[in-house]
């Protein structure tokens, strides 16, 4: 049995079967909608969220996972004799790491380590899974942390959005502010780089943006092996399956799957977003 408990937050959007397989503990991010508070992935799930968003007159807001949520997770794992490694969303995109640090301070001297993934979604998810696999194979806390930090150098995520409106409203737009005001038919391709959102290209049609997404990921991978990939979508399952087929046809991967973007990330990127997260060379 592993001596290390791997913790992440819900913006990793790791598929449930993998969370169960690798016994990953997830701290839920917070969604606030019409004066109601929801825990991401606990009280509200993707299908329900996107259906409601289509008809909603108000746009939800988000808040980071609370220190108390991390306290509960840390306390339970420590009571079970575990050491704890938390791999969390970039501190430039969320205050989640600050919440985890506050919780850690309640357990002075206890074996708790916190890693900044410098990213989000399944780019973070691949870091988490790499550490969790190592933990299941008997790696200790220092080794798991080192593996997560190594994985950070081998992961990335690129995504195409239908509109920059949601990123702009949520204040997570980063360097893509310079694309605001472009023609409505322009489809921006963005990347989380060095912890924040950066623009890559403007493409004129949705179809071209998705093909270009695959090409850009190929450039990022640059022949590195092995490759793991996740096609991410925000209420765009058919386009995700098409892109998944493209990915499988173009790359020899050890692992590839589709994952739906959860409510908190979906609030910021908006419905129709499609992305590709990868880990290559590790």
mmCIF file of C-alpha atoms in Angstrom:
data_model
loop_
_atom_site.group_PDB
_atom_site.id
_atom_site.type_symbol
_atom_site.label_atom_id
_atom_site.label_comp_id
_atom_site.label_asym_id
_atom_site.label_seq_id
_atom_site.Cartn_x
_atom_site.Cartn_y
_atom_site.Cartn_z
ATOM 1 C CA UNK A 1 0.000 0.000 0.000
ATOM 2 C CA UNK A 2 1.227 3.486 -0.863
ATOM 3 C CA UNK A 3 2.566 5.630 1.958
ATOM 4 C CA UNK A 4 1.901 8.842 -0.012
ATOM 5 C CA UNK A 5 -1.547 10.362 -0.576
ATOM 6 C CA UNK A 6 -1.770 12.416 -3.768
ATOM 7 C CA UNK A 7 -4.067 15.448 -3.592
ATOM 8 C CA UNK A 8 -5.178 17.831 -6.317
ATOM 9 C CA UNK A 9 -8.029 20.266 -6.943
ATOM 10 C CA UNK A 10 -11.051 19.856 -9.183
ATOM 11 C CA UNK A 11 -9.669 22.000 -12.020
ATOM 12 C CA UNK A 12 -7.454 19.035 -12.946
ATOM 13 C CA UNK A 13 -10.637 17.523 -14.464
ATOM 14 C CA UNK A 14 -9.187 14.019 -14.197
ATOM 15 C CA UNK A 15 -11.758 11.403 -15.305
ATOM 16 C CA UNK A 16 -13.448 9.683 -12.383
ATOM 17 C CA UNK A 17 -12.185 6.226 -13.318
ATOM 18 C CA UNK A 18 -8.599 7.492 -13.035
ATOM 19 C CA UNK A 19 -9.269 9.218 -9.722
ATOM 20 C CA UNK A 20 -10.521 5.892 -8.375
ATOM 21 C CA UNK A 21 -7.744 3.843 -9.968
ATOM 22 C CA UNK A 22 -4.966 5.989 -8.514
ATOM 23 C CA UNK A 23 -6.791 6.888 -5.273
ATOM 24 C CA UNK A 24 -6.391 10.625 -5.877
ATOM 25 C CA UNK A 25 -7.981 12.989 -3.347
ATOM 26 C CA UNK A 26 -9.661 16.034 -4.883
ATOM 27 C CA UNK A 27 -10.350 19.377 -3.198
ATOM 28 C CA UNK A 28 -13.420 20.935 -4.863
ATOM 29 C CA UNK A 29 -13.214 24.442 -6.249
ATOM 30 C CA UNK A 30 -16.209 26.694 -5.597
ATOM 31 C CA UNK A 31 -18.881 27.899 -8.035
ATOM 32 C CA UNK A 32 -21.185 30.755 -7.024
ATOM 33 C CA UNK A 33 -24.359 31.144 -9.064
ATOM 34 C CA UNK A 34 -27.445 33.218 -8.257
ATOM 35 C CA UNK A 35 -26.371 33.480 -4.607
ATOM 36 C CA UNK A 36 -25.990 29.703 -4.333
ATOM 37 C CA UNK A 37 -22.629 28.073 -3.603
ATOM 38 C CA UNK A 38 -21.667 24.765 -5.217
ATOM 39 C CA UNK A 39 -18.672 22.489 -4.841
ATOM 40 C CA UNK A 40 -17.222 21.674 -8.248
ATOM 41 C CA UNK A 41 -17.770 18.010 -9.045
ATOM 42 C CA UNK A 42 -19.711 17.427 -5.822
ATOM 43 C CA UNK A 43 -22.874 19.548 -5.943
ATOM 44 C CA UNK A 44 -22.726 20.367 -9.654
ATOM 45 C CA UNK A 45 -21.424 18.347 -12.600
ATOM 46 C CA UNK A 46 -20.562 19.218 -16.224
ATOM 47 C CA UNK A 47 -23.753 18.115 -17.996
ATOM 48 C CA UNK A 48 -26.011 19.911 -15.526
ATOM 49 C CA UNK A 49 -23.763 22.982 -15.566
ATOM 50 C CA UNK A 50 -23.646 23.452 -19.354
ATOM 51 C CA UNK A 51 -27.392 22.829 -19.749
ATOM 52 C CA UNK A 52 -28.120 25.501 -17.174
ATOM 53 C CA UNK A 53 -25.546 27.887 -18.660
ATOM 54 C CA UNK A 54 -27.314 27.819 -22.042
ATOM 55 C CA UNK A 55 -30.484 29.294 -20.499
ATOM 56 C CA UNK A 56 -28.990 31.360 -17.695
ATOM 57 C CA UNK A 57 -29.461 35.109 -17.465
ATOM 58 C CA UNK A 58 -26.502 35.411 -15.098
ATOM 59 C CA UNK A 59 -22.959 34.089 -15.398
ATOM 60 C CA UNK A 60 -21.539 32.253 -12.376
ATOM 61 C CA UNK A 61 -18.382 33.270 -10.579
ATOM 62 C CA UNK A 62 -15.771 31.064 -8.948
ATOM 63 C CA UNK A 63 -13.648 30.916 -5.839
ATOM 64 C CA UNK A 64 -10.724 28.735 -4.844
ATOM 65 C CA UNK A 65 -11.017 25.590 -2.787
ATOM 66 C CA UNK A 66 -11.171 26.616 0.860
ATOM 67 C CA UNK A 67 -8.478 26.123 3.493
ATOM 68 C CA UNK A 68 -11.021 24.022 5.389
ATOM 69 C CA UNK A 69 -11.426 21.657 2.432
ATOM 70 C CA UNK A 70 -7.681 21.070 2.411
ATOM 71 C CA UNK A 71 -7.582 20.789 6.199
ATOM 72 C CA UNK A 72 -10.134 17.967 6.100
ATOM 73 C CA UNK A 73 -8.233 16.116 3.384
ATOM 74 C CA UNK A 74 -4.843 16.563 5.041
ATOM 75 C CA UNK A 75 -6.157 15.566 8.458
ATOM 76 C CA UNK A 76 -7.787 12.369 7.204
ATOM 77 C CA UNK A 77 -4.694 11.253 5.307
ATOM 78 C CA UNK A 78 -2.357 12.008 8.196
ATOM 79 C CA UNK A 79 -4.633 10.074 10.575
ATOM 80 C CA UNK A 80 -4.329 7.113 8.222
ATOM 81 C CA UNK A 81 -0.554 7.340 8.473
ATOM 82 C CA UNK A 82 -0.069 8.836 5.029
ATOM 83 C CA UNK A 83 2.303 11.521 3.860
ATOM 84 C CA UNK A 84 0.678 14.120 1.624
ATOM 85 C CA UNK A 85 1.634 15.586 -1.762
ATOM 86 C CA UNK A 86 -0.723 18.250 -3.149
ATOM 87 C CA UNK A 87 -0.321 19.231 -6.826
ATOM 88 C CA UNK A 88 -2.448 22.277 -7.557
ATOM 89 C CA UNK A 89 -3.532 24.783 -10.193
ATOM 90 C CA UNK A 90 -1.112 27.591 -11.094
ATOM 91 C CA UNK A 91 -0.962 30.315 -8.475
ATOM 92 C CA UNK A 92 -1.295 32.854 -11.316
ATOM 93 C CA UNK A 93 -4.726 31.481 -12.175
ATOM 94 C CA UNK A 94 -6.143 30.850 -8.695
ATOM 95 C CA UNK A 95 -5.576 31.354 -4.981
ATOM 96 C CA UNK A 96 -5.844 27.602 -4.412
ATOM 97 C CA UNK A 97 -2.210 27.162 -3.376
ATOM 98 C CA UNK A 98 -2.651 29.888 -0.745
ATOM 99 C CA UNK A 99 -5.590 27.916 0.696
ATOM 100 C CA UNK A 100 -3.501 24.735 0.808
ATOM 101 C CA UNK A 101 -0.609 26.552 2.491
ATOM 102 C CA UNK A 102 -2.987 27.900 5.159
ATOM 103 C CA UNK A 103 -4.214 24.373 5.806
ATOM 104 C CA UNK A 104 -0.669 22.983 5.931
ATOM 105 C CA UNK A 105 0.229 25.518 8.635
ATOM 106 C CA UNK A 106 -2.330 23.834 10.902
ATOM 107 C CA UNK A 107 -0.149 20.689 10.891
ATOM 108 C CA UNK A 108 3.344 21.926 11.793
ATOM 109 C CA UNK A 109 6.048 19.360 11.286
ATOM 110 C CA UNK A 110 3.784 16.939 9.440
ATOM 111 C CA UNK A 111 4.862 15.473 6.058
ATOM 112 C CA UNK A 112 2.866 17.669 3.655
ATOM 113 C CA UNK A 113 4.348 18.989 0.402
ATOM 114 C CA UNK A 114 2.678 21.391 -2.058
ATOM 115 C CA UNK A 115 3.634 21.629 -5.735
ATOM 116 C CA UNK A 116 2.617 24.435 -8.085
ATOM 117 C CA UNK A 117 1.695 22.748 -11.375
ATOM 118 C CA UNK A 118 2.064 26.073 -13.258
ATOM 119 C CA UNK A 119 -0.935 24.995 -15.342
ATOM 120 C CA UNK A 120 -4.492 23.592 -15.125
ATOM 121 C CA UNK A 121 -6.837 20.967 -16.564
ATOM 122 C CA UNK A 122 -5.284 17.681 -17.682
ATOM 123 C CA UNK A 123 -1.858 19.282 -18.119
ATOM 124 C CA UNK A 124 -1.962 19.358 -14.327
ATOM 125 C CA UNK A 125 -3.801 16.043 -14.328
ATOM 126 C CA UNK A 126 -0.909 14.278 -16.030
ATOM 127 C CA UNK A 127 1.465 15.576 -13.357
ATOM 128 C CA UNK A 128 -0.897 14.277 -10.684
ATOM 129 C CA UNK A 129 -1.255 10.876 -12.325
ATOM 130 C CA UNK A 130 2.537 10.531 -12.772
ATOM 131 C CA UNK A 131 3.020 11.140 -9.041
ATOM 132 C CA UNK A 132 0.126 8.820 -8.144
ATOM 133 C CA UNK A 133 1.536 6.004 -10.263
ATOM 134 C CA UNK A 134 4.884 6.426 -8.537
ATOM 135 C CA UNK A 135 3.183 6.385 -5.130
ATOM 136 C CA UNK A 136 1.407 3.133 -5.959
ATOM 137 C CA UNK A 137 4.759 1.647 -7.011
ATOM 138 C CA UNK A 138 6.203 2.464 -3.589
ATOM 139 C CA UNK A 139 7.903 5.826 -4.115
ATOM 140 C CA UNK A 140 8.344 7.954 -1.002
ATOM 141 C CA UNK A 141 7.191 11.550 -0.556
ATOM 142 C CA UNK A 142 10.412 13.154 -1.815
ATOM 143 C CA UNK A 143 10.449 10.871 -4.859
ATOM 144 C CA UNK A 144 6.802 11.584 -5.690
ATOM 145 C CA UNK A 145 7.402 15.314 -5.396
ATOM 146 C CA UNK A 146 10.440 15.084 -7.670
ATOM 147 C CA UNK A 147 8.441 13.147 -10.259
ATOM 148 C CA UNK A 148 5.663 15.752 -10.191
ATOM 149 C CA UNK A 149 8.196 18.540 -10.698
ATOM 150 C CA UNK A 150 9.832 16.643 -13.558
ATOM 151 C CA UNK A 151 6.430 16.022 -15.163
ATOM 152 C CA UNK A 152 5.745 19.759 -15.003
ATOM 153 C CA UNK A 153 8.504 20.260 -17.589
ATOM 154 C CA UNK A 154 6.910 17.752 -19.963
ATOM 155 C CA UNK A 155 3.266 18.832 -19.908
ATOM 156 C CA UNK A 156 1.223 21.486 -21.649
ATOM 157 C CA UNK A 157 -2.274 22.434 -22.756
ATOM 158 C CA UNK A 158 -3.516 24.350 -25.792
ATOM 159 C CA UNK A 159 -7.136 25.247 -26.410
ATOM 160 C CA UNK A 160 -9.436 26.937 -28.893
ATOM 161 C CA UNK A 161 -12.309 29.039 -27.566
ATOM 162 C CA UNK A 162 -15.477 30.170 -29.294
ATOM 163 C CA UNK A 163 -15.207 33.557 -27.611
ATOM 164 C CA UNK A 164 -12.855 35.390 -25.242
ATOM 165 C CA UNK A 165 -15.854 36.762 -23.329
ATOM 166 C CA UNK A 166 -15.698 34.210 -20.512
ATOM 167 C CA UNK A 167 -11.937 34.520 -19.922
ATOM 168 C CA UNK A 168 -12.290 38.285 -19.953
ATOM 169 C CA UNK A 169 -15.180 38.322 -17.456
ATOM 170 C CA UNK A 170 -13.354 35.993 -15.125
ATOM 171 C CA UNK A 171 -10.128 37.992 -15.205
ATOM 172 C CA UNK A 172 -8.088 34.980 -16.399
ATOM 173 C CA UNK A 173 -7.380 36.315 -19.893
ATOM 174 C CA UNK A 174 -3.677 37.093 -19.387
ATOM 175 C CA UNK A 175 -1.822 38.114 -22.541
ATOM 176 C CA UNK A 176 -4.863 37.341 -24.682
ATOM 177 C CA UNK A 177 -6.261 40.795 -23.857
ATOM 178 C CA UNK A 178 -4.735 42.014 -27.087
ATOM 179 C CA UNK A 179 -7.133 39.762 -29.023
ATOM 180 C CA UNK A 180 -10.213 41.425 -27.527
ATOM 181 C CA UNK A 181 -12.252 43.304 -30.090
ATOM 182 C CA UNK A 182 -11.188 41.093 -33.000
ATOM 183 C CA UNK A 183 -13.820 40.051 -35.522
ATOM 184 C CA UNK A 184 -16.495 37.747 -34.155
ATOM 185 C CA UNK A 185 -15.627 34.940 -36.583
ATOM 186 C CA UNK A 186 -12.008 34.807 -35.404
ATOM 187 C CA UNK A 187 -11.333 31.729 -33.265
ATOM 188 C CA UNK A 188 -8.396 32.287 -30.889
ATOM 189 C CA UNK A 189 -5.985 29.498 -29.983
ATOM 190 C CA UNK A 190 -4.516 29.926 -26.520
ATOM 191 C CA UNK A 191 -1.982 28.191 -24.304
ATOM 192 C CA UNK A 192 -1.290 28.083 -20.595
ATOM 193 C CA UNK A 193 2.366 29.049 -20.486
ATOM 194 C CA UNK A 194 4.438 29.863 -17.406
ATOM 195 C CA UNK A 195 1.299 29.627 -15.328
ATOM 196 C CA UNK A 196 -0.967 32.009 -17.219
ATOM 197 C CA UNK A 197 -3.021 32.216 -20.417
ATOM 198 C CA UNK A 198 -1.184 33.366 -23.535
ATOM 199 C CA UNK A 199 -2.483 33.799 -27.112
ATOM 200 C CA UNK A 200 -0.935 31.769 -29.926
ATOM 201 C CA UNK A 201 -2.900 32.372 -33.109
ATOM 202 C CA UNK A 202 -6.153 33.674 -34.567
ATOM 203 C CA UNK A 203 -7.859 31.286 -36.962
ATOM 204 C CA UNK A 204 -10.840 32.199 -39.140
ATOM 205 C CA UNK A 205 -13.050 29.149 -38.764
ATOM 206 C CA UNK A 206 -13.850 26.632 -36.066
ATOM 207 C CA UNK A 207 -12.795 23.697 -38.249
ATOM 208 C CA UNK A 208 -9.427 25.270 -39.004
ATOM 209 C CA UNK A 209 -8.863 26.117 -35.364
ATOM 210 C CA UNK A 210 -9.236 22.475 -34.350
ATOM 211 C CA UNK A 211 -6.902 21.217 -37.088
ATOM 212 C CA UNK A 212 -4.388 23.885 -36.182
ATOM 213 C CA UNK A 213 -4.624 22.864 -32.533
ATOM 214 C CA UNK A 214 -3.381 19.382 -33.438
ATOM 215 C CA UNK A 215 -0.546 20.848 -35.536
ATOM 216 C CA UNK A 216 0.597 23.120 -32.721
ATOM 217 C CA UNK A 217 0.586 20.273 -30.212
ATOM 218 C CA UNK A 218 2.728 18.275 -32.650
ATOM 219 C CA UNK A 219 5.213 21.170 -32.661
ATOM 220 C CA UNK A 220 5.271 21.262 -28.873
ATOM 221 C CA UNK A 221 5.907 17.521 -28.622
ATOM 222 C CA UNK A 222 8.685 17.761 -31.230
ATOM 223 C CA UNK A 223 9.246 14.017 -31.540
ATOM 224 C CA UNK A 224 9.464 13.323 -27.807
ATOM 225 C CA UNK A 225 8.319 9.911 -26.576
ATOM 226 C CA UNK A 226 6.361 8.504 -24.827
ATOM 227 C CA UNK A 227 3.213 10.584 -25.371
ATOM 228 C CA UNK A 228 0.080 10.824 -23.262
ATOM 229 C CA UNK A 229 -2.807 13.002 -24.425
ATOM 230 C CA UNK A 230 -6.240 14.146 -23.334
ATOM 231 C CA UNK A 231 -8.743 15.878 -25.591
ATOM 232 C CA UNK A 232 -10.695 18.331 -23.444
ATOM 233 C CA UNK A 233 -14.072 19.828 -24.230
ATOM 234 C CA UNK A 234 -16.640 22.149 -22.712
ATOM 235 C CA UNK A 235 -19.984 20.796 -23.917
ATOM 236 C CA UNK A 236 -18.603 19.904 -27.362
ATOM 237 C CA UNK A 237 -18.546 16.072 -27.318
ATOM 238 C CA UNK A 238 -18.853 15.509 -31.078
ATOM 239 C CA UNK A 239 -15.979 17.834 -31.905
ATOM 240 C CA UNK A 240 -13.961 16.255 -29.105
ATOM 241 C CA UNK A 241 -14.478 12.806 -30.625
ATOM 242 C CA UNK A 242 -13.413 14.106 -34.054
ATOM 243 C CA UNK A 243 -10.280 15.640 -32.555
ATOM 244 C CA UNK A 244 -9.657 12.470 -30.578
ATOM 245 C CA UNK A 245 -9.700 10.528 -33.839
ATOM 246 C CA UNK A 246 -7.262 13.019 -35.377
ATOM 247 C CA UNK A 247 -4.948 12.670 -32.400
ATOM 248 C CA UNK A 248 -5.039 8.864 -32.552
ATOM 249 C CA UNK A 249 -4.317 8.976 -36.279
ATOM 250 C CA UNK A 250 -1.382 11.339 -35.960
ATOM 251 C CA UNK A 251 0.368 10.306 -32.753
ATOM 252 C CA UNK A 252 1.560 7.007 -31.305
ATOM 253 C CA UNK A 253 0.407 7.477 -27.735
ATOM 254 C CA UNK A 254 0.733 5.375 -24.630
ATOM 255 C CA UNK A 255 -2.541 6.806 -23.448
ATOM 256 C CA UNK A 256 -5.232 9.020 -24.955
ATOM 257 C CA UNK A 257 -8.753 9.851 -23.856
ATOM 258 C CA UNK A 258 -11.454 12.524 -23.826
ATOM 259 C CA UNK A 259 -12.228 14.529 -20.705
ATOM 260 C CA UNK A 260 -14.985 17.050 -20.092
ATOM 261 C CA UNK A 261 -14.075 20.435 -18.661
ATOM 262 C CA UNK A 262 -15.782 20.864 -15.294
ATOM 263 C CA UNK A 263 -17.972 23.749 -14.111
ATOM 264 C CA UNK A 264 -15.238 25.948 -12.619
ATOM 265 C CA UNK A 265 -12.920 25.862 -15.636
ATOM 266 C CA UNK A 266 -15.986 25.947 -17.888
ATOM 267 C CA UNK A 267 -17.022 29.228 -16.279
ATOM 268 C CA UNK A 268 -13.759 30.780 -17.434
ATOM 269 C CA UNK A 269 -13.297 29.274 -20.901
ATOM 270 C CA UNK A 270 -16.969 29.075 -21.933
ATOM 271 C CA UNK A 271 -18.986 26.397 -23.726
ATOM 272 C CA UNK A 272 -17.637 25.139 -27.017
ATOM 273 C CA UNK A 273 -14.014 25.285 -25.891
ATOM 274 C CA UNK A 274 -11.873 22.407 -27.079
ATOM 275 C CA UNK A 275 -8.321 21.700 -25.978
ATOM 276 C CA UNK A 276 -5.510 19.176 -26.011
ATOM 277 C CA UNK A 277 -3.378 18.457 -22.957
ATOM 278 C CA UNK A 278 -0.246 16.375 -23.284
ATOM 279 C CA UNK A 279 2.703 14.902 -21.458
ATOM 280 C CA UNK A 280 5.608 13.960 -23.698
ATOM 281 C CA UNK A 281 9.107 12.663 -23.089
ATOM 282 C CA UNK A 282 8.479 11.175 -19.669
#
